[in-house]
Structure formats: C-alpha cells, structure tokens
Coordinates of C-alpha atoms and ligand atoms in Angstrom, one line a residue:
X1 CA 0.0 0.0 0.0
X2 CA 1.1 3.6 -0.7
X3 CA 3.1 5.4 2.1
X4 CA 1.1 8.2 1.4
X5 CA -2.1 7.1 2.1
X6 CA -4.3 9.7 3.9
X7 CA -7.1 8.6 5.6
X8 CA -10.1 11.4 5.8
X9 CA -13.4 11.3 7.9
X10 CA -15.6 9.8 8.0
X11 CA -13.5 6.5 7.6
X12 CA -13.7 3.9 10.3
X13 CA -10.4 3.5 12.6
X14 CA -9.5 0.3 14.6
X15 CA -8.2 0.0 17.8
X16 CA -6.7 -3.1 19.5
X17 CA -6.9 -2.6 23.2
X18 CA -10.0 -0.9 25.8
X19 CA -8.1 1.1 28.0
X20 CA -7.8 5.0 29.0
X21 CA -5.2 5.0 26.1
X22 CA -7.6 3.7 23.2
X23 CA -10.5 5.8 25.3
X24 CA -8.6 9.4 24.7
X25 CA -7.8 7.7 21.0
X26 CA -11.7 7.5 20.4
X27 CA -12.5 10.7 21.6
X28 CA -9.6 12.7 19.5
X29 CA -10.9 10.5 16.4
X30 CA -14.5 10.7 16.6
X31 CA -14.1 14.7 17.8
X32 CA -12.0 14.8 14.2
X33 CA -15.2 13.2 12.4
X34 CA -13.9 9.5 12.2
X35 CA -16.2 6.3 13.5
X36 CA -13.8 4.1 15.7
X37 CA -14.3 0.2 16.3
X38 CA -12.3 -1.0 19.4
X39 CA -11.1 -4.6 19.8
X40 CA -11.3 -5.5 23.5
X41 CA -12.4 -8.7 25.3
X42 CA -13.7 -6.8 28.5
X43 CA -17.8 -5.4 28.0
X44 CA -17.3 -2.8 30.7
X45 CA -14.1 -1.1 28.6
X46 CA -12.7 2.8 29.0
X47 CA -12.4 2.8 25.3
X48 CA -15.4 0.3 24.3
X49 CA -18.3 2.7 26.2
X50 CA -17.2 5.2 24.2
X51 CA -16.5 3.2 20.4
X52 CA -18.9 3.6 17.7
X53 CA -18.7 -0.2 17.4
X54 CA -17.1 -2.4 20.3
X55 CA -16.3 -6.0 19.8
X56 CA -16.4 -8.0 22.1
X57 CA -13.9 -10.7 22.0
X58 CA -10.3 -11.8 22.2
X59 CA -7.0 -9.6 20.5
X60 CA -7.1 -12.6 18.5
X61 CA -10.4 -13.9 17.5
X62 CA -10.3 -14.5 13.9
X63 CA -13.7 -13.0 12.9
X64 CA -13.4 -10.2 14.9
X65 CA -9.9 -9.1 13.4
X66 CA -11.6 -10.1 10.1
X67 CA -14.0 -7.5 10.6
X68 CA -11.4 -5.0 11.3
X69 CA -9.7 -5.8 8.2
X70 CA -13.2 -5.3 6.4
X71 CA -14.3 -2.2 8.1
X72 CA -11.6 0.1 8.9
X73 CA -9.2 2.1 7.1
X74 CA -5.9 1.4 9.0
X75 CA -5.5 -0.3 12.6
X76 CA -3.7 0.5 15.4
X77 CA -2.8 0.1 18.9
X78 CA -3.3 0.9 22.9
X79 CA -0.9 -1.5 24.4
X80 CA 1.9 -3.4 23.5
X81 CA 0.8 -7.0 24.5
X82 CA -2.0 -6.8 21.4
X83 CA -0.6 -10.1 19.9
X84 CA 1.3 -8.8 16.4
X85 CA 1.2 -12.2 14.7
X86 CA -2.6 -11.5 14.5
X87 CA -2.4 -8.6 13.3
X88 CA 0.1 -9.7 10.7
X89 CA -3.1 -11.2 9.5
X90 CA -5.0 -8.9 8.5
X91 CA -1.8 -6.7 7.6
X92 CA -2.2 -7.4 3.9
X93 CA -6.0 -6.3 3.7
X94 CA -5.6 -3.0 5.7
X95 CA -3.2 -0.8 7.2
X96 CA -2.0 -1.9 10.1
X97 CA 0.3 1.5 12.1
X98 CA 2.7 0.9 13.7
X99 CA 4.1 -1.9 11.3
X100 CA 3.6 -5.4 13.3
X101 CA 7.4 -6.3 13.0
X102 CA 7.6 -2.6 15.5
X103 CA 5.0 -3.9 17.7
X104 CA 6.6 -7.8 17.8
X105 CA 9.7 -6.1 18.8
X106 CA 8.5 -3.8 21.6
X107 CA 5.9 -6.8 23.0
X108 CA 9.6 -8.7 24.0
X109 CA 12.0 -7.2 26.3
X110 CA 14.8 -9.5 24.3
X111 CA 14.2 -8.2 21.0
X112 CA 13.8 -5.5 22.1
X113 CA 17.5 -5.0 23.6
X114 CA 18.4 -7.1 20.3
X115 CA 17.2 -4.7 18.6
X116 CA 18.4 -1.8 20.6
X117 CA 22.1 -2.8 20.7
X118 CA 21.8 -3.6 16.9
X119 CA 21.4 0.0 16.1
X120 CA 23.9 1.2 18.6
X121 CA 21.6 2.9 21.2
X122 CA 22.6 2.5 24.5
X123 CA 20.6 -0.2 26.9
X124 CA 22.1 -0.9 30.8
X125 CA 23.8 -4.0 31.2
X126 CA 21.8 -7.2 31.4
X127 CA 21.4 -11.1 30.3
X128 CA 19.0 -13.5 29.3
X129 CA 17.4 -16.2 31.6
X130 CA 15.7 -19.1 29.5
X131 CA 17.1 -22.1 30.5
X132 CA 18.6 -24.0 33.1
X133 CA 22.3 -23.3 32.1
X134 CA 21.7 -19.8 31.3
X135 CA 20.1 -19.2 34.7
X136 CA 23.6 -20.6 36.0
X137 CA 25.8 -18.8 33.5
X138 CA 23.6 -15.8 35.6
X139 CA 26.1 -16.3 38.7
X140 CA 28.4 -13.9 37.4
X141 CA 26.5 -11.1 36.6
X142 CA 26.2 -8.2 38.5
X143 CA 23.5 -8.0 41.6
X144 CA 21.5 -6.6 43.0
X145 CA 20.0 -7.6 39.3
X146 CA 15.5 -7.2 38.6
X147 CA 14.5 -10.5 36.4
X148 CA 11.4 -9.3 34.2
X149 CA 9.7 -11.7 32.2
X150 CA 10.3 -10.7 28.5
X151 CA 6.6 -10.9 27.4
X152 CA 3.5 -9.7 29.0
X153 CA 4.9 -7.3 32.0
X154 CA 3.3 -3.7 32.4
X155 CA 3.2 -1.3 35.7
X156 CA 6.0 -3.0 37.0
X157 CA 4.5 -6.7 37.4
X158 CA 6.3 -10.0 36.1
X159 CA 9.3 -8.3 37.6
X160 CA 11.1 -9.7 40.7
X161 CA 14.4 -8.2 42.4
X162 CA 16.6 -10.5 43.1
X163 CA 19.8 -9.3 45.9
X164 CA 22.4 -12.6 44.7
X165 CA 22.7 -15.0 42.3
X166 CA 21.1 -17.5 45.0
X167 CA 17.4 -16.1 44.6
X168 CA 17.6 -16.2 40.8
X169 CA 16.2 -20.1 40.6
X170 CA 13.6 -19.1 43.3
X171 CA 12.5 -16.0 41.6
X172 CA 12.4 -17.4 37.6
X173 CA 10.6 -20.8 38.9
X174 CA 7.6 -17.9 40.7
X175 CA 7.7 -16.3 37.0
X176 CA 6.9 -19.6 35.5
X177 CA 10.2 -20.4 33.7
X178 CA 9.6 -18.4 31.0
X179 CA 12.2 -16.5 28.7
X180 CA 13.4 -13.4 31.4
X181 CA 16.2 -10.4 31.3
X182 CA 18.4 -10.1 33.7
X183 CA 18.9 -6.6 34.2
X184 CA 21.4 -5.1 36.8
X185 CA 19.8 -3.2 39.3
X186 CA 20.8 0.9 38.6
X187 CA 21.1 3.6 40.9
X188 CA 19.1 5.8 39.1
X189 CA 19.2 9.6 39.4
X190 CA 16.5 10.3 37.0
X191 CA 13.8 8.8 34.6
X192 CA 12.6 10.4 31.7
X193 CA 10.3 9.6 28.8
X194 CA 10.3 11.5 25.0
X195 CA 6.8 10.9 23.1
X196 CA 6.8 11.1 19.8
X197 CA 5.2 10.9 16.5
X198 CA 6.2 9.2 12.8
X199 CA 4.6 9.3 9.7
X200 CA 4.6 6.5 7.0
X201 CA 6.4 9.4 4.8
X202 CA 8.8 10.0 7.9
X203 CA 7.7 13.2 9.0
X204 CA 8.1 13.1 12.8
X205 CA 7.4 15.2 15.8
X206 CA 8.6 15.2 19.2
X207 CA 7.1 16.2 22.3
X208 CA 9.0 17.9 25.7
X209 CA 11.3 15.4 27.7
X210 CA 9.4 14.5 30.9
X211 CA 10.8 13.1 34.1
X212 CA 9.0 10.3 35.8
X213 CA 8.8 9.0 39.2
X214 CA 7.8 5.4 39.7
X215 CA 6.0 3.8 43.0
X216 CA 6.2 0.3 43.2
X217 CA 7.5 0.0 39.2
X218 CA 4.2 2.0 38.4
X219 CA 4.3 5.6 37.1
X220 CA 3.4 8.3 39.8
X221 CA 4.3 11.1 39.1
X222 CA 5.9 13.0 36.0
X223 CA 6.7 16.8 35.2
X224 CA 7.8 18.6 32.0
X225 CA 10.0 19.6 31.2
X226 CA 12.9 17.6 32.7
X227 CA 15.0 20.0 34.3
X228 CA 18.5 18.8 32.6
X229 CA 21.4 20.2 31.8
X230 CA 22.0 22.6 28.5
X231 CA 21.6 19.8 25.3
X232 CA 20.4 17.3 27.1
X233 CA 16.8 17.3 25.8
X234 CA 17.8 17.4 22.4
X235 CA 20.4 14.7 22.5
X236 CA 17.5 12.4 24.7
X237 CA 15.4 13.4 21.5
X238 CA 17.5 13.2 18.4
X239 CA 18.1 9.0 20.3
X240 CA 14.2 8.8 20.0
X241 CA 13.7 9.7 16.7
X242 CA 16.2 7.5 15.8
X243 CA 14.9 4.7 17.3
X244 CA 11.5 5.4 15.9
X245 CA 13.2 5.7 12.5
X246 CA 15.3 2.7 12.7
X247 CA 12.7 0.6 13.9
X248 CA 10.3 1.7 11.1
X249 CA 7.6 3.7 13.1
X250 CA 4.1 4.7 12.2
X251 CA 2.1 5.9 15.0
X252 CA 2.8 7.4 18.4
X253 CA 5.7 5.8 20.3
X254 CA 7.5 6.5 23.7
X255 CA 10.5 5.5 24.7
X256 CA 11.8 5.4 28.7
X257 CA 15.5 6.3 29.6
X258 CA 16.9 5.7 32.6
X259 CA 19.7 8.2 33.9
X260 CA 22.8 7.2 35.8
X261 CA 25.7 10.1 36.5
X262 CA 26.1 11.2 32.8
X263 CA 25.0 8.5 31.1
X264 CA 21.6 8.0 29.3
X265 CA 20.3 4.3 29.1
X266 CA 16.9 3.2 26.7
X267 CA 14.7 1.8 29.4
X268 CA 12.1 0.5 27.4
X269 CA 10.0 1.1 24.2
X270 CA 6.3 1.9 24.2
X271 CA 4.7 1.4 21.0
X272 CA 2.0 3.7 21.5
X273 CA 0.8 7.1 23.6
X274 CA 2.0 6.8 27.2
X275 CA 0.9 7.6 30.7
X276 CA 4.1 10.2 30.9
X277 CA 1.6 11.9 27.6
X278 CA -1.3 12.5 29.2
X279 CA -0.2 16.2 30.0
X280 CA -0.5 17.0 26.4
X281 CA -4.3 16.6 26.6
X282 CA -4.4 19.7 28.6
X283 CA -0.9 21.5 27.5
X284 CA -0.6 20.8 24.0
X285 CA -2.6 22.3 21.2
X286 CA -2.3 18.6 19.8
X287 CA -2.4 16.0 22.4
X288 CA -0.7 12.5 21.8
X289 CA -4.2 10.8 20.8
X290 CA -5.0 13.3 18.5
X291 CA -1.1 13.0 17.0
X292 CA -2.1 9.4 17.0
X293 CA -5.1 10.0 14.8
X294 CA -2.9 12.5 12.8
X295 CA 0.2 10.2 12.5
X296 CA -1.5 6.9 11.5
X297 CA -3.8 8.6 9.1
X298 CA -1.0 10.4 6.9
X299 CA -2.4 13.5 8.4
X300 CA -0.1 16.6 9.0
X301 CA 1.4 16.2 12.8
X302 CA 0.0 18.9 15.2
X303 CA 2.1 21.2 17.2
X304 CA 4.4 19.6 20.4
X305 CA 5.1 22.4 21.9
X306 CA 4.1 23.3 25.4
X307 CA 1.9 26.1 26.0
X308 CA 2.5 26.7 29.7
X309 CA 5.9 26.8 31.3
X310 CA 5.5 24.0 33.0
X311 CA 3.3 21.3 34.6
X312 CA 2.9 17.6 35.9
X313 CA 1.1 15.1 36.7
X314 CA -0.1 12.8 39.2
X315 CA -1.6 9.2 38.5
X316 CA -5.0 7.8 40.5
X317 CA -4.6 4.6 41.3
X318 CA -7.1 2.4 43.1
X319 CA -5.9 2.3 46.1
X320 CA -7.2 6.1 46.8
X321 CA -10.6 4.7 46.4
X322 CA -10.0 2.2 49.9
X323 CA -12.6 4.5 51.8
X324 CA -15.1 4.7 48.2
X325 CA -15.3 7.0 46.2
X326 CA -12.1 10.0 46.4
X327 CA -13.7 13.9 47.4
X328 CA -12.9 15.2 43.8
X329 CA -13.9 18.9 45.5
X330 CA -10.5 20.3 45.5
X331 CA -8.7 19.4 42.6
X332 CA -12.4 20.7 40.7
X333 CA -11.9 23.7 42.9
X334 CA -8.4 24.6 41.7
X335 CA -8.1 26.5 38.5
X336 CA -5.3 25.2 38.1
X337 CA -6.2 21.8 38.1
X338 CA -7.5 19.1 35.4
X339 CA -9.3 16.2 36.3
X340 CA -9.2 12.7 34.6
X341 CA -11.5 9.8 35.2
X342 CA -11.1 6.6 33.0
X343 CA -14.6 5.4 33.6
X344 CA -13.5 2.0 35.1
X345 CA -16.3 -0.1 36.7
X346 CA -14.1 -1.4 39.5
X347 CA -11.4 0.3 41.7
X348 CA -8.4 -2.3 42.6
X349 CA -5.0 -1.1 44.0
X350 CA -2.5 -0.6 41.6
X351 CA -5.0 0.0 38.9
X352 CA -4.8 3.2 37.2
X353 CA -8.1 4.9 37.6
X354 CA -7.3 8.2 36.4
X355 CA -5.0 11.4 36.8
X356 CA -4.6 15.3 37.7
X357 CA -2.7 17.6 35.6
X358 CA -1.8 20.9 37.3
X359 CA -0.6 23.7 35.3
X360 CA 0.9 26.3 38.3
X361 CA 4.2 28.0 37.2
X362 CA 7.2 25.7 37.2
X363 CA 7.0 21.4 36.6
X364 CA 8.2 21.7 40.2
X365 CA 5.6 23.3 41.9
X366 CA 3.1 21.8 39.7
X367 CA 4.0 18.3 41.3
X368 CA 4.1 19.7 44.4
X369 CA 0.4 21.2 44.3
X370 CA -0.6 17.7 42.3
X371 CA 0.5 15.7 45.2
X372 CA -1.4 17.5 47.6
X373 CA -4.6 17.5 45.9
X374 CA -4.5 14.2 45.1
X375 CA -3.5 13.2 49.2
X376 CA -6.8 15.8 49.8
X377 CA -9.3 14.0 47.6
X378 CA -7.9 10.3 49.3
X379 CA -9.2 12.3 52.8
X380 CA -5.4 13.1 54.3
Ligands
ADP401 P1 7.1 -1.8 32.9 O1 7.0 -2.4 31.6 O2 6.3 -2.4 34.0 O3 7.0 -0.3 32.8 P2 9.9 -1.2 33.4 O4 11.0 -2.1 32.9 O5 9.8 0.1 32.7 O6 8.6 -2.1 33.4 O7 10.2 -1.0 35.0 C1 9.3 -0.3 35.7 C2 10.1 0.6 36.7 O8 11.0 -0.2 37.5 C3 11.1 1.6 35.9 O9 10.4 2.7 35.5 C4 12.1 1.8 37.0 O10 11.6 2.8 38.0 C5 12.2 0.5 37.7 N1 13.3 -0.3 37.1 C6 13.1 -1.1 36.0 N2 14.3 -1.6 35.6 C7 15.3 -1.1 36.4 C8 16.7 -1.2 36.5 N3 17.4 -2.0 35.6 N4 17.3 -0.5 37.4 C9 16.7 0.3 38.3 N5 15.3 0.5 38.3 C10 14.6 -0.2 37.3
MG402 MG1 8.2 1.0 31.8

C-alpha cells in the first residue's frame, strides 16, 4: 500500500486494546469526524463505552480481526501486548500502524534490547534467563539484578528483584520459567520519557522530555520539562527519533531512559501514547491521541510544543478509592487543576483509575500542588 495514504473522515479507525489510552484515542478521532471500532475482550471497557462499534472478543479472535480488516481504514494500537502475529493477519487487507514487525519487537524485552544494541543505542547492562544453564551462567552477573519476564509485564508486574545470584532459581521458577532479562539493578538519578510521532512518509514530531517518578514499578508522578542540563533534551530526543526511525515507526511511540551520572540508558520502548503523555491533553494544542489519529492517518502532525511553562502530573490509582469514592472537590476547585477519570467499573490497587494535571508555574511546583490535591481528595 502507498506510504502516502491519507485517511479522511468519516473512515472507520480500529483500535486493538480498551483502555484509558484507546479511550482518549476514540474521543480525538470521533471529535475529528472518524467512527472508531475497538477490539477488547472486556464489555465494561474505558475505550469500548465510548467506540462507535465495540467487539467483544479476544486480541485474537479470527472474525473479529476479520471484521477489522473489512471495516476500517488502518488499525492500530493501545498496548503493547495486542498479539502482532494477529495482526500480521490482517496486515495485507488493511493498514496496520505501527508496522507489526515494530510492535513484535516492543511486545519482548529480548528483541527489544536485540534490537536496541543492533542499532547502537545504549541499553544498561543485562542477560538473558531461559534455560537452566543460562540461569547458572547468571552467577556472574552483577547484583543486585530485577529478572522481568520478557513478554507480557506492564506497571512493573512480572518483575522480581533479586539481591544474589542465590534467589535467581527461586525468583524465575515464581515467573513460571519463561524466557526473562536479567537486568542489573541501577542507581538511578533520574527517569525520563520523550513521546513522539512518525509518519509513514517519515515526518516526525517530538514532544518535551518529561521526568518520571515510579511507585512500586508503576508511574506516579511526571513533570515537563525535565530539568537537565543545557543539550540534554535534544540529544535524549534526536536518540528517539532515531529509534522510531530505525525501527520503522508509524504511530505514536515512547520511549523510557533511565539516567545514571552522565549517562543516558533506553529503558524500554512503548509502541503507542503513554501515561508520561497524558499532559498534552491539557498542554498541547495537539495531544498525543489526536497525533495518533494524525500520524496513522498520513495527516499533517500537530504542534508539540508546550503552551504553559511547566506542569505535571499525578496518576489515581485504586488504592485512593480504599474509603469509596475520592472527594474530587478540590482538585475541581483549583483553577489550576485538570481532572481525569477513565470510567473503570471497579477500583483495585494498583490499577490506574485516572489522573490530575496541574498547570501552576514551574514542573516543580506543579508536582508539588498535584501531590497535595490528590492526598486531599484520598481524605489526608
Ligand atoms: P514496565 O513495563 O512495567 O513499565 P519497566 O522495565 O519500565 O517495566 O520497569 C518499571 C520501573 O521499575 C522503571 O520505570 C524503574 O523505575 C524500575 N526499574 C526497572 N528496571 C530497572 C533497572 N534495571 N534499574 C533500576 N530500576 C529499574
Ligand atoms: Mg516502563
């Protein structure tokens, strides 16, 4: 098919995956004039109550991706783990953004540092644990080293840390044996994240550099921009875009840098909008759904740039709904505050309900003032 395909309303999209990320990808599509159909098992879906069609069944139900393949124009994303051999499938009837060689490599943490390493970008030092003499070869790596399973892991889970090589067998037998990295354990004095978009005629844009904070391996709290040193942002930036281009991009994409003394490793590859975005819903005159819509339809890329000096934001999980539901007052009290709710049916801990953007001066005080509104609503 043509790299120059551009898709105009009011063609259907598709969307593999339900959650907040495919929900803010409906509503920047259907607000442009496109229907959306979303692919997602669960009936009670952010994205699905919200899709012009919803169906209902498995990533990889044959009829349903052959009715994606009938019905929409080009197909794309919310999550990593959407299965790409299925969507090699139907790859050949539509257009299918990112490319599912991308997503295949971004779904496995040992392709993906394959991958990485082939094209000379910088990854922290690590092995591979999938069998029984690999998992002893692991005795002379370096510990305290986090074993995550290669497929499957999101918000920090399928990862265990393990302090020696004596916990290794212990820890890979409670992942189930299956294929792991080994990575050494870093002393990390920052995280940041670059979102970005790439066009099947490789037009890209780039938004700020934000700097995350993780709880428990889940993202809590991230400001933008990064406060780093004078070419640092566009050095972090410039690696992006070079991963996006190496890899082949067509879509949104993030990628996850870990910081250690002065030098910059690649984290982790997110082949689709992430949760270190969200800002640009409320920052942005393009936010990374609608760049989304823009980037996988051959449409011109919105603008990146930040309208506001600075800003953060803090991530709801479900734990904050332990005494029902949060006091929203405050945050809806604060001009300077934006309120997310994903719509999800049931609160568990750890799961991520929602978020608060605060635009107040600096990314500094912005987390600050985020922090505290969030503790508020949670009754502190
Ligand atoms: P996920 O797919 O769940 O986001 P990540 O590999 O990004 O998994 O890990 C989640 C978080 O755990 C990271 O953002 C970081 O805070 C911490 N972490 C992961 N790997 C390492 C590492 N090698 N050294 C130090 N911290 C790490
Ligand atoms: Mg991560």
């Amino acid at each position: 098919m043509s790299t120059h395909t551009v898709i105009t309303p009011p063609a259907m999209l598709g969307i593999v995956g339900g959650g907040q990320l495919g929900r803010y990808f409906v509503i920047a599509a259907r607000n442009m004039g496109y229907r959306v159909t979303v692919l997602e098992p669960d009936p009670l879906s952010p994205a699905g109550a919200l899709a012009d069609v919803h169906l209902v069944a498995a990533y990889d139900d044959t009829d349903a991706l052959e009715q994606l393949a009938a019905t929409c124009a080009v197909v794309t994303i919310e999550f990593e783990n959407a299965p790409a051999s299925a969507l090699a499938t139907i790859a050949d009837r539509t257009l299918v953004h990112p490319p599912t060689a991308a997503i295949a490599t971004c779904q496995d943490r040992i392709a993906e540092k394959a991958f990485l390493e082939e094209i000379g970008a910088p990854v922290g030092p690590y092995t591979t644990v999938v069998d029984e003499s690999s998992l002893e070869a692991a005795a002379d790596f370096s510990y305290p080293a986090i074993l995550k399973t290669a497929r499957n892991g999101y918000d920090g889970k399928g990862q265990i840390t393990c302090a020696e090589h004596a916990e290794l067998a212990a820890a890979w037998e409670s992942l189930g044996r299956v294929p792991c990295v080994l990575e050494q354990k870093l002393p990390l004095d920052r995280e940041l994240s670059v979102v970005l978009a790439r066009t099947a005629d490789d037009r890209v844009a780039a938004y700020p550099v934000s700097q995350n904070q993780h709880l428990r391996g889940v993202l809590d709290v991230s400001h933008t921009p990064a406060y780093l040193p004078p070419g640092a942002p566009e050095a972090a930036t410039d690696l992006c875009i070079y991963i996006a281009r190496e890899l082949n991009f067509v879509g949104v994409l993030a990628v996850e840098m870990f910081v250690v003394g002065n030098d910059v490793f690649v984290n982790e590859i997110a082949p689709r909008p992430h949760n270190s975005g969200h800002y640009t819903l409320d920052a942005c005159n393009t936010s990374q759904f609608e760049q989304q819509v823009r980037a996988v339809c051959g449409l011109a890329l919105g603008e990146t740039e930040l309208r506001v000096k600075g800003l953060a934001m803090a991530n709801l999980m479900g734990d904050l709904w332990a005494q029902g539901e949060p006091d929203w007052s405050k945050v809806l009290c604060n001009p300077a505050a934006y309120l997310h709710l994903y719509g999800k049916a049931e609160a568990r801990p750890g799961r991520k309900m929602g978020h608060i953007t605060v635009i107040a001066g600096t990314a500094m005080g912005s987390a600050d003032l985020a922090r505290r509104l969030r503790r508020q609503a949670g009754g502190d």
